[in-house]
Structures are given as structure tokens and as C-alpha cells.
PDB file of C-alpha atoms in Angstrom:
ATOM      1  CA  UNK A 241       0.000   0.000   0.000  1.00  0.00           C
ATOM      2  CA  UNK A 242       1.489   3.415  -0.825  1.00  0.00           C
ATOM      3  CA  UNK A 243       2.911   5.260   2.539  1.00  0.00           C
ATOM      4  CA  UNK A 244       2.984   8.922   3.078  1.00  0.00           C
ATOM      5  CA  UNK A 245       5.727   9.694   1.239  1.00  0.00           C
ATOM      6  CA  UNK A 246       4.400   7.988  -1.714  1.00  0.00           C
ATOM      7  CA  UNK A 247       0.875   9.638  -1.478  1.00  0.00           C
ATOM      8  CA  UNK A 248       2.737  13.288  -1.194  1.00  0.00           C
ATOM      9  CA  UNK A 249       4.390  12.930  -4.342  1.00  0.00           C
ATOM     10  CA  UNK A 250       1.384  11.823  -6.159  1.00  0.00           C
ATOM     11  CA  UNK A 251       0.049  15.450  -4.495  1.00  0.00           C
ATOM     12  CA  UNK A 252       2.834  16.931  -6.231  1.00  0.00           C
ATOM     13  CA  UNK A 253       2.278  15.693  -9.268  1.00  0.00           C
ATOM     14  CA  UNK A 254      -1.217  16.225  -9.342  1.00  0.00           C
ATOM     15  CA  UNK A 255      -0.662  19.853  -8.752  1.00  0.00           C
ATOM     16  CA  UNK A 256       1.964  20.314 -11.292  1.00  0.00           C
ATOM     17  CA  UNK A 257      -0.244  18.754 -13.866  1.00  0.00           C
ATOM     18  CA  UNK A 258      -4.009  20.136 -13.015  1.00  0.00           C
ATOM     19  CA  UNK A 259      -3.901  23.176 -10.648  1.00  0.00           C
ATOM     20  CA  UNK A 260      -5.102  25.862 -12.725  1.00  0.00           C
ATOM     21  CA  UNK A 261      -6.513  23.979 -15.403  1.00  0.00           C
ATOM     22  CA  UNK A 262      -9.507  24.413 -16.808  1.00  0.00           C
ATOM     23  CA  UNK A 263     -11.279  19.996 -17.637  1.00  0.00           C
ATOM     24  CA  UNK A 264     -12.081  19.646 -20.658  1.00  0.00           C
ATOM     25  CA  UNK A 265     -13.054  15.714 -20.213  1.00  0.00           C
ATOM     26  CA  UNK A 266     -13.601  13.896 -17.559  1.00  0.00           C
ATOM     27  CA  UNK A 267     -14.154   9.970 -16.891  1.00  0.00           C
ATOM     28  CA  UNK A 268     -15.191   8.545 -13.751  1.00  0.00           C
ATOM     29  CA  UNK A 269     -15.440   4.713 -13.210  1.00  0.00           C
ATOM     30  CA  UNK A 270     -18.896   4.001 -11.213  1.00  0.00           C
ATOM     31  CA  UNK A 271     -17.204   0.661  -9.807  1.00  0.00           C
ATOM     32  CA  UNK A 272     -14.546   3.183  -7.720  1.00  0.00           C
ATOM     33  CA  UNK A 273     -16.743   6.011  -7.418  1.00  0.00           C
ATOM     34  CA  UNK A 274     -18.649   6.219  -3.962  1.00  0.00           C
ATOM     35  CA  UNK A 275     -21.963   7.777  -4.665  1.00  0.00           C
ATOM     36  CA  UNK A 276     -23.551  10.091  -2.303  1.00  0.00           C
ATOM     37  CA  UNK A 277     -25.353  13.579  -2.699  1.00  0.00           C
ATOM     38  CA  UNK A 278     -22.792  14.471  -5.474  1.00  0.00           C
ATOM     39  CA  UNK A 279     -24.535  11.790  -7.292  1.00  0.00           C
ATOM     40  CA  UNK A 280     -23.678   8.968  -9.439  1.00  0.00           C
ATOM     41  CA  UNK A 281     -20.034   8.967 -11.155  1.00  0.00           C
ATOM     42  CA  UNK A 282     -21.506  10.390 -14.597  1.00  0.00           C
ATOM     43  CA  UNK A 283     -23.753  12.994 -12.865  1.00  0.00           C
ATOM     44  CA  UNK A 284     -20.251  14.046 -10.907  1.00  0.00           C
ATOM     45  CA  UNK A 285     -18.089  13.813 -14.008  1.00  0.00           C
ATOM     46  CA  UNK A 286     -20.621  15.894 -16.238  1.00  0.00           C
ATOM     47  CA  UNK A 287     -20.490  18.499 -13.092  1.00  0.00           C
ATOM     48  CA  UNK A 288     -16.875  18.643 -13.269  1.00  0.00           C
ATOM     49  CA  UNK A 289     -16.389  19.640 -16.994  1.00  0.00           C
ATOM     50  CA  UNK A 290     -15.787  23.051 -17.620  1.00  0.00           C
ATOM     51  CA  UNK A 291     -14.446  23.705 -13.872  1.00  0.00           C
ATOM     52  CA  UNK A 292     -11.103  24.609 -13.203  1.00  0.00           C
ATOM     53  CA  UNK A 293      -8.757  22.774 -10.745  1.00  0.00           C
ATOM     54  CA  UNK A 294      -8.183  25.383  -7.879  1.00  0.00           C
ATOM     55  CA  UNK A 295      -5.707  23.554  -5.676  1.00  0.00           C
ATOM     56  CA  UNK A 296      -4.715  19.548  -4.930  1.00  0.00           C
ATOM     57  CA  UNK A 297      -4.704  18.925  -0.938  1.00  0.00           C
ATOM     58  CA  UNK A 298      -3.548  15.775   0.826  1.00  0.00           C
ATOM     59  CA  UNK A 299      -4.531  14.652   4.407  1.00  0.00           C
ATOM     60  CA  UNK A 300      -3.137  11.325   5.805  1.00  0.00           C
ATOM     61  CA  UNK A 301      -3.381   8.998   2.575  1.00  0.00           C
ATOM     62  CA  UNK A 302      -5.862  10.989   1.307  1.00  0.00           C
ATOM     63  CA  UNK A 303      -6.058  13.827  -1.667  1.00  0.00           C
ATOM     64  CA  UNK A 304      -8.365  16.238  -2.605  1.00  0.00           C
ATOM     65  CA  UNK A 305      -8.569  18.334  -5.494  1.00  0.00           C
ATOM     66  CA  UNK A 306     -10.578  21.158  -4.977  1.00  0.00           C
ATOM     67  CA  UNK A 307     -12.373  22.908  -8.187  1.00  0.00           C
ATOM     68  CA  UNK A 308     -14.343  26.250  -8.582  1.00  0.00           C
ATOM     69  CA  UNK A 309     -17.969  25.739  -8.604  1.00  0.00           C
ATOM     70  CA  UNK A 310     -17.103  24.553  -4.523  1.00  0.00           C
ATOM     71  CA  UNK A 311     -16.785  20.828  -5.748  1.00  0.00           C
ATOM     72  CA  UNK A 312     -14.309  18.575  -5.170  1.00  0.00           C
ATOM     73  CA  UNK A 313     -12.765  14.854  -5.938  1.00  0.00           C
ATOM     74  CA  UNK A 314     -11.477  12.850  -3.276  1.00  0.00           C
ATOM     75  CA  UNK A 315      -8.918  10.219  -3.643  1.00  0.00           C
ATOM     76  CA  UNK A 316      -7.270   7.533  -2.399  1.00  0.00           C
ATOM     77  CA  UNK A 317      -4.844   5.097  -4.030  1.00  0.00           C
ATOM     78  CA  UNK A 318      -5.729   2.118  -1.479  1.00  0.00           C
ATOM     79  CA  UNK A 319      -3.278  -0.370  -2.291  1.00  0.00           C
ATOM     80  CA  UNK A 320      -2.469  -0.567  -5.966  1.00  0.00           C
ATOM     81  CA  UNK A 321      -4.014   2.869  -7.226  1.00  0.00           C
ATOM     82  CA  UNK A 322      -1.758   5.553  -8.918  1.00  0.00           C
ATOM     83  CA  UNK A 323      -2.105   8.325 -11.004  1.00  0.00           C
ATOM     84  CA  UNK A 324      -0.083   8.936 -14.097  1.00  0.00           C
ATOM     85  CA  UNK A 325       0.361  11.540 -17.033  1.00  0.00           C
ATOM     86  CA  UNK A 326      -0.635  10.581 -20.695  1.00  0.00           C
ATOM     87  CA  UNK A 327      -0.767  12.680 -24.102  1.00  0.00           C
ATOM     88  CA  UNK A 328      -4.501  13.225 -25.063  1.00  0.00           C
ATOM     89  CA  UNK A 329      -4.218  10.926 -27.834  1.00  0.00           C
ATOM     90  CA  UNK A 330      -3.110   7.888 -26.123  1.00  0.00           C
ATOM     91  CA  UNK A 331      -5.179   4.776 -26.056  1.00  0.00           C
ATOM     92  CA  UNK A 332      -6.742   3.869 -22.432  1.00  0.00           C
ATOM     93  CA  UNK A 333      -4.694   2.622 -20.080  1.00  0.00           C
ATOM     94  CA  UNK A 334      -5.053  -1.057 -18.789  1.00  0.00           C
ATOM     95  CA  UNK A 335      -6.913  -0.527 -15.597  1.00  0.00           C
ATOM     96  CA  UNK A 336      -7.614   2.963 -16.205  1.00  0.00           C
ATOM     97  CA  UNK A 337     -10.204   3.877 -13.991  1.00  0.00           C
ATOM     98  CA  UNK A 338     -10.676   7.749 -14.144  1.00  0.00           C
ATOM     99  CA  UNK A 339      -9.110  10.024 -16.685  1.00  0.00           C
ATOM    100  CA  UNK A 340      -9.218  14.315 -16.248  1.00  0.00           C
ATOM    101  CA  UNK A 341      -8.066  16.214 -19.044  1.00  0.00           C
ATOM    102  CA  UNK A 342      -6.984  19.665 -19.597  1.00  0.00           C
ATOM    103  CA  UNK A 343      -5.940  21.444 -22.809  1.00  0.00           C
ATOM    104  CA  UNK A 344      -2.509  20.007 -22.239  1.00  0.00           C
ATOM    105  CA  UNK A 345      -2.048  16.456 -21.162  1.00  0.00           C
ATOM    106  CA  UNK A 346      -4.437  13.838 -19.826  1.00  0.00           C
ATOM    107  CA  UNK A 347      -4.202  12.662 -16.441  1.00  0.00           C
ATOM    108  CA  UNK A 348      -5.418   8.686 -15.786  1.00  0.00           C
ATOM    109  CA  UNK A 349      -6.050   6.722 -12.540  1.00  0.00           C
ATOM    110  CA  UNK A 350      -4.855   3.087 -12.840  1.00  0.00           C
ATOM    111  CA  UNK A 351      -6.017   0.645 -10.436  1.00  0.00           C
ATOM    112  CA  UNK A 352      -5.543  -3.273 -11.007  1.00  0.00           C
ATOM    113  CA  UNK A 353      -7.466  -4.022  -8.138  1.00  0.00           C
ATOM    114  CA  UNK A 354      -9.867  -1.621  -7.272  1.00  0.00           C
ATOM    115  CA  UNK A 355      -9.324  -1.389  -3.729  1.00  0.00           C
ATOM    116  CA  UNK A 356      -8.809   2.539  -4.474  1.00  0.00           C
ATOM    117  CA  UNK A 357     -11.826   5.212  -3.760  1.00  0.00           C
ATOM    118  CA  UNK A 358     -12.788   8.183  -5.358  1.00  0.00           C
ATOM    119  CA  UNK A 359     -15.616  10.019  -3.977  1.00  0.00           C
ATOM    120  CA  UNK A 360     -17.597  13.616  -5.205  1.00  0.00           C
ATOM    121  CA  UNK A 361     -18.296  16.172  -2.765  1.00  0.00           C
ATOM    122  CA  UNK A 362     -19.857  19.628  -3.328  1.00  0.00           C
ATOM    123  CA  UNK A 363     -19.651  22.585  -0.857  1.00  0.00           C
ATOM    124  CA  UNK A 364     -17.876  21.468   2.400  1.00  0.00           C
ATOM    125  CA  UNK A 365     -18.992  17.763   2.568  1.00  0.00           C
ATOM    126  CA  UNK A 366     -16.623  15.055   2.259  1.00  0.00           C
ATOM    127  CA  UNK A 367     -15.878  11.520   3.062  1.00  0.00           C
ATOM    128  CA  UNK A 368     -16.103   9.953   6.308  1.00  0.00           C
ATOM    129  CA  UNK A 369     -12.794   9.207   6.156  1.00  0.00           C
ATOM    130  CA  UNK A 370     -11.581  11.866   5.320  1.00  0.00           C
ATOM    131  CA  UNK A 371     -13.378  13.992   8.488  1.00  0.00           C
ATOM    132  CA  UNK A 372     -12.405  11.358  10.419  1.00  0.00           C
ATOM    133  CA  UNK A 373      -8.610  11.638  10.127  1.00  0.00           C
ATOM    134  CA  UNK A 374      -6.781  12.660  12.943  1.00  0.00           C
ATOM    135  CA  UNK A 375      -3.493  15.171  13.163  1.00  0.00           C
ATOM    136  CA  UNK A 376      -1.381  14.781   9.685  1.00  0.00           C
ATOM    137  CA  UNK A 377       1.792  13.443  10.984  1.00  0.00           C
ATOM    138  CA  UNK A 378       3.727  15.445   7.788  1.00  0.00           C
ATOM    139  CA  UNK A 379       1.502  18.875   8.052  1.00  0.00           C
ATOM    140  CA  UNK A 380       0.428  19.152  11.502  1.00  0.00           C
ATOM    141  CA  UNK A 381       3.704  17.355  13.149  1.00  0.00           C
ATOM    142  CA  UNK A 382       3.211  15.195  16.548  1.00  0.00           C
ATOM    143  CA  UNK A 383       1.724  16.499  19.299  1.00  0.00           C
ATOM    144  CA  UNK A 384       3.508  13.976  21.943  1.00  0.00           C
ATOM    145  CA  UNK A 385       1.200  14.564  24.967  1.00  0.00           C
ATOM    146  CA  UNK A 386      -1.786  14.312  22.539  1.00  0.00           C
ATOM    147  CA  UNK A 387      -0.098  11.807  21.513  1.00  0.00           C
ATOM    148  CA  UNK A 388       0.533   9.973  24.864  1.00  0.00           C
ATOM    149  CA  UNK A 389      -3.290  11.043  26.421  1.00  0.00           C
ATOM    150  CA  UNK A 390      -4.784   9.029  22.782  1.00  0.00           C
ATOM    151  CA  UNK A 391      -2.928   6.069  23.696  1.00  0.00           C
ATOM    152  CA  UNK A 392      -3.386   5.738  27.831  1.00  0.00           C
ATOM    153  CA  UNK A 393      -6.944   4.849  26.111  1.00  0.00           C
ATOM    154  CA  UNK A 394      -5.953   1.852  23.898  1.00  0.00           C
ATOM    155  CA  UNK A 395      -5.222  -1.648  24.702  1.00  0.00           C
ATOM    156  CA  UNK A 396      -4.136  -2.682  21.315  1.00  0.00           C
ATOM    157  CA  UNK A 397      -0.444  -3.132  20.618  1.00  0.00           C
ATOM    158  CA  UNK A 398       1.032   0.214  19.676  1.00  0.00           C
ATOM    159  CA  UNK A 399       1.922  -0.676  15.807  1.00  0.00           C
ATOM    160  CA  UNK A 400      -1.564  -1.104  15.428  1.00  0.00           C
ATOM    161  CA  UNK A 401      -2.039   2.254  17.178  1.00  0.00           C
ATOM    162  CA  UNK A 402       0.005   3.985  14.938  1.00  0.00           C
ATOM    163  CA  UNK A 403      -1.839   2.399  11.624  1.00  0.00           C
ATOM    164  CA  UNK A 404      -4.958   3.721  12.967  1.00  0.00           C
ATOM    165  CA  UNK A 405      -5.752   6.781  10.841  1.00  0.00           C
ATOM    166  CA  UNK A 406      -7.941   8.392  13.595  1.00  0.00           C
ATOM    167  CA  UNK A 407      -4.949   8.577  15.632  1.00  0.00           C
ATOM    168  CA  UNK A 408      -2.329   9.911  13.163  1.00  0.00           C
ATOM    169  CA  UNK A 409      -3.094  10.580   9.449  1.00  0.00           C
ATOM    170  CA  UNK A 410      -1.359   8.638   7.010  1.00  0.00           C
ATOM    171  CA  UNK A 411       1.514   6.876   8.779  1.00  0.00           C
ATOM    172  CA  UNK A 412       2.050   3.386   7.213  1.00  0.00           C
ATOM    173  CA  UNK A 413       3.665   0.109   8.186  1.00  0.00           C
ATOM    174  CA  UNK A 414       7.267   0.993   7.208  1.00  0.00           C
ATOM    175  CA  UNK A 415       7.145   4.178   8.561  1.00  0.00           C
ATOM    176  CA  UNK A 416       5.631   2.957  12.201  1.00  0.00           C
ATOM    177  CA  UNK A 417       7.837   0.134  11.817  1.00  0.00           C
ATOM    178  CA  UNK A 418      10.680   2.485  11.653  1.00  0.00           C
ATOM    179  CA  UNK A 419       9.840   5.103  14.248  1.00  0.00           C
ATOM    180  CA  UNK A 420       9.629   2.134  17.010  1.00  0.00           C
ATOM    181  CA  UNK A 421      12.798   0.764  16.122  1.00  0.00           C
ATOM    182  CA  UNK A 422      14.483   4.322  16.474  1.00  0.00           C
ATOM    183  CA  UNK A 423      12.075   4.626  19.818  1.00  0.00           C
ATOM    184  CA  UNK A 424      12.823   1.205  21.218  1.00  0.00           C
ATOM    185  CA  UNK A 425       9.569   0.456  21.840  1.00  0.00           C
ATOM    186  CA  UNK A 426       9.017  -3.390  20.920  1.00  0.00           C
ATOM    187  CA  UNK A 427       6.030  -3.012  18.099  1.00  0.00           C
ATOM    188  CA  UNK A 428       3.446  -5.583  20.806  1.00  0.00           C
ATOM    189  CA  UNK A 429       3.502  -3.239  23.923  1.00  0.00           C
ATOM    190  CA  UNK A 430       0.283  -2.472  24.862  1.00  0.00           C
ATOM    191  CA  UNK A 431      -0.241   1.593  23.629  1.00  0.00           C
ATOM    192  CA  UNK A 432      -1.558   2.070  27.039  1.00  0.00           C
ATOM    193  CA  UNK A 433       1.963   0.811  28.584  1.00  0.00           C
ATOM    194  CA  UNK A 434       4.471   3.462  27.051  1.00  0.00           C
ATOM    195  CA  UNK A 435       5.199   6.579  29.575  1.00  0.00           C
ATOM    196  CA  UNK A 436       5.305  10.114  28.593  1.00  0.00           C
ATOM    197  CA  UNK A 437       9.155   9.827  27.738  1.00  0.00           C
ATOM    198  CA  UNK A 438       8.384   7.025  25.330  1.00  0.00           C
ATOM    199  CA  UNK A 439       5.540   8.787  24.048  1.00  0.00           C
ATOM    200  CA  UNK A 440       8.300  11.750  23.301  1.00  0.00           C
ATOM    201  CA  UNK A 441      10.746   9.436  22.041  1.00  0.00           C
ATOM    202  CA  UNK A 442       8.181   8.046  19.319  1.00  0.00           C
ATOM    203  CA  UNK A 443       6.519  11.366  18.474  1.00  0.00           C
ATOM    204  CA  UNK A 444      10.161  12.444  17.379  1.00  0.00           C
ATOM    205  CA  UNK A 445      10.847   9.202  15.181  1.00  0.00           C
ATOM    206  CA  UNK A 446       7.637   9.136  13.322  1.00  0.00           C
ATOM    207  CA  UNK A 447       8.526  13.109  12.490  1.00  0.00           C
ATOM    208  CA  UNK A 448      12.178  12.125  11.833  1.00  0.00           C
TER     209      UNK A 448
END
């Protein structure tokens, strides 16, 4: 599954290609799309024609790109999703699930598997997920006696604390794997177990 790192370069590149670009075509796949009061994946990408990408935002694993008109198109790869720049004129892709094109170049989502979502949104509404997200660990940093209070409350092992989105936004199993090795905290303590030091120690190696 793609890790922060990975997710915040697809941001990148997302922004580089689309933000202020005006969609001239636009393909959504109903079997990725979740429908909700944005409507179904053709109503959504018959909305977003014509509208001009305003800025690309990531939270956690999670990306948003955020057109005039107050809509916007959430994204996330899940675990084999990507997005990749074509010329117009190339065929579809294998797997090509979405496609947004400007005057210049066409952007495609592939995804072999499907696990990935994309979801409409007009006005302020968004995903569940994505309001559900806790602190990003790359935007917002580590709070460690936020940090520490979250996990006095949870009796799982703290690896599976730190995968927990709700807890911190989009760290994934390398990077938790590495920030306990650098905190010496064994990945099956309880999360409830570690002091406030270790709780320091930990907020500092997943930021590292």
C-alpha cells in the first residue's frame, strides 16, 4: 500500500499537472466512485467539466482536489491505485479507472485491483474518512502529549495504534515500523503501557 511519502508525491504531481486547469473531459469509473449527494459517477463527471482545478490537498493517505464551482474529488490510491500523465491521444490505459483532461495532457487513474476510492463532494462535505482523520503526521507534526493522552486509552499493541488513521493521518507500516525501532519500543507493547518519555521518544521518530 502506498505510505505517506508515496501519497505526497502523487500530491505533487497532481498539482503540477491540473492546478489551474480548466477539464475539458472527464471519466469517472462508477465501480470506484462512492456515490452520495454528489450523485452517481456520470452525474459528478458531467459536473466537473468546464471547472477549473483550484488547488490539490492531501490529508493522511488521502487527496483532494478542490475545483471552482465549490466541488471537489477525493482520492485515495488504497493499495495498488496511482495516477499517471498521458498525451490526449493515447489509447486507455489497462486498468484505467478515471481520466481528467486539460488542454494540455491527460491525467489517468490506474487501479488493477480496485481497492482505491474516489468520492464527489460539493460545498464542504466530504468523506467519512476523510473527516475522520486525525493530526497529519507530515503537516500538523506530533503532538507527543496528545499523543501519549490518545494512547493511555488503547489496549491494542502500539503498531496497530500507529496504523490507525484516527490517531495519526497517514503513517504506514514501514514508517511505524521504523519510528519504534528508532524509539525502542518493541512493536506488541500495549499503547496504554508506554510513559510520557516514550511517548516523546516516538513522536520524534515518526517526524524524523
Amino acid at each position: 500500500m502506498p505510505e505517506l511519502p508515496e501519497v505526497e508525491v502523487t500530491r505533487r504531481n497532481l498539482e503540477r499537472w491540473l492546478r489551474r486547469k480548466r477539464l475539458v473531459r472527464v471519466e469517472l469509473s462508477p465501480r470506484l466512485f462512492v456515490r452520495s449527494g454528489a450523485g452517481s459517477a456520470g452525474q459528478f463527471a458531467a459536473a466537473m467539466r468546464g471547472r477549473t482545478v483550484r488547488a490539490v490537498e492531501r490529508r493522511g493517505k488521502w487527496l483532494r482536489l478542490e475545483l471552482d464551482g465549490e466541488l471537489a474529488l477525493f482520492s485515495h490510491l488504497g493499495m495498488t491505485g496511482k495516477w499517471v500523465a498521458r498525451a490526449h491521444d493515447a489509447p486507455p490505459e489497462r486498468f484505467e479507472r478515471a481520466r481528467l483532461d486539460s488542454a494540455r495532457r491527460s491525467v489517468r487513474y490506474l487501479d488493477p485491483r480496485l481497492f482505491g476510492t474516489l468520492a464527489g463532494a460539493r460545498g464542504d462535505a466530504a468523506p467519512a474518512a476523510w473527516r475522520a482523520l486525525g493530526p497529519d503526521a507530515l503537516v500538523d507534526g506530533v503532538d507527543p502529549a496528545r499523543l501519549h493522552a490518545r494512547l493511555l486509552r488503547i489496549r491494542r499493541s502500539i503498531k496497530e495504534a500507529l496504523l490507525d488513521q484516527t490517531i495519526l493521518a497517514g503513517v504506514g507500516n514501514i514508517q511505524a515500523a521504523e519510528a519504534l525501532w528508532r524509539a525502542r519500543i518493541h512493536p506488541l507493547r500495549a499503547a496504554s503501557s508506554l510513559s510520557p518519555s516514550e511517548a516523546r521518544a516516538l513522536a520524534g521518530a515518526v517526524e524524523a
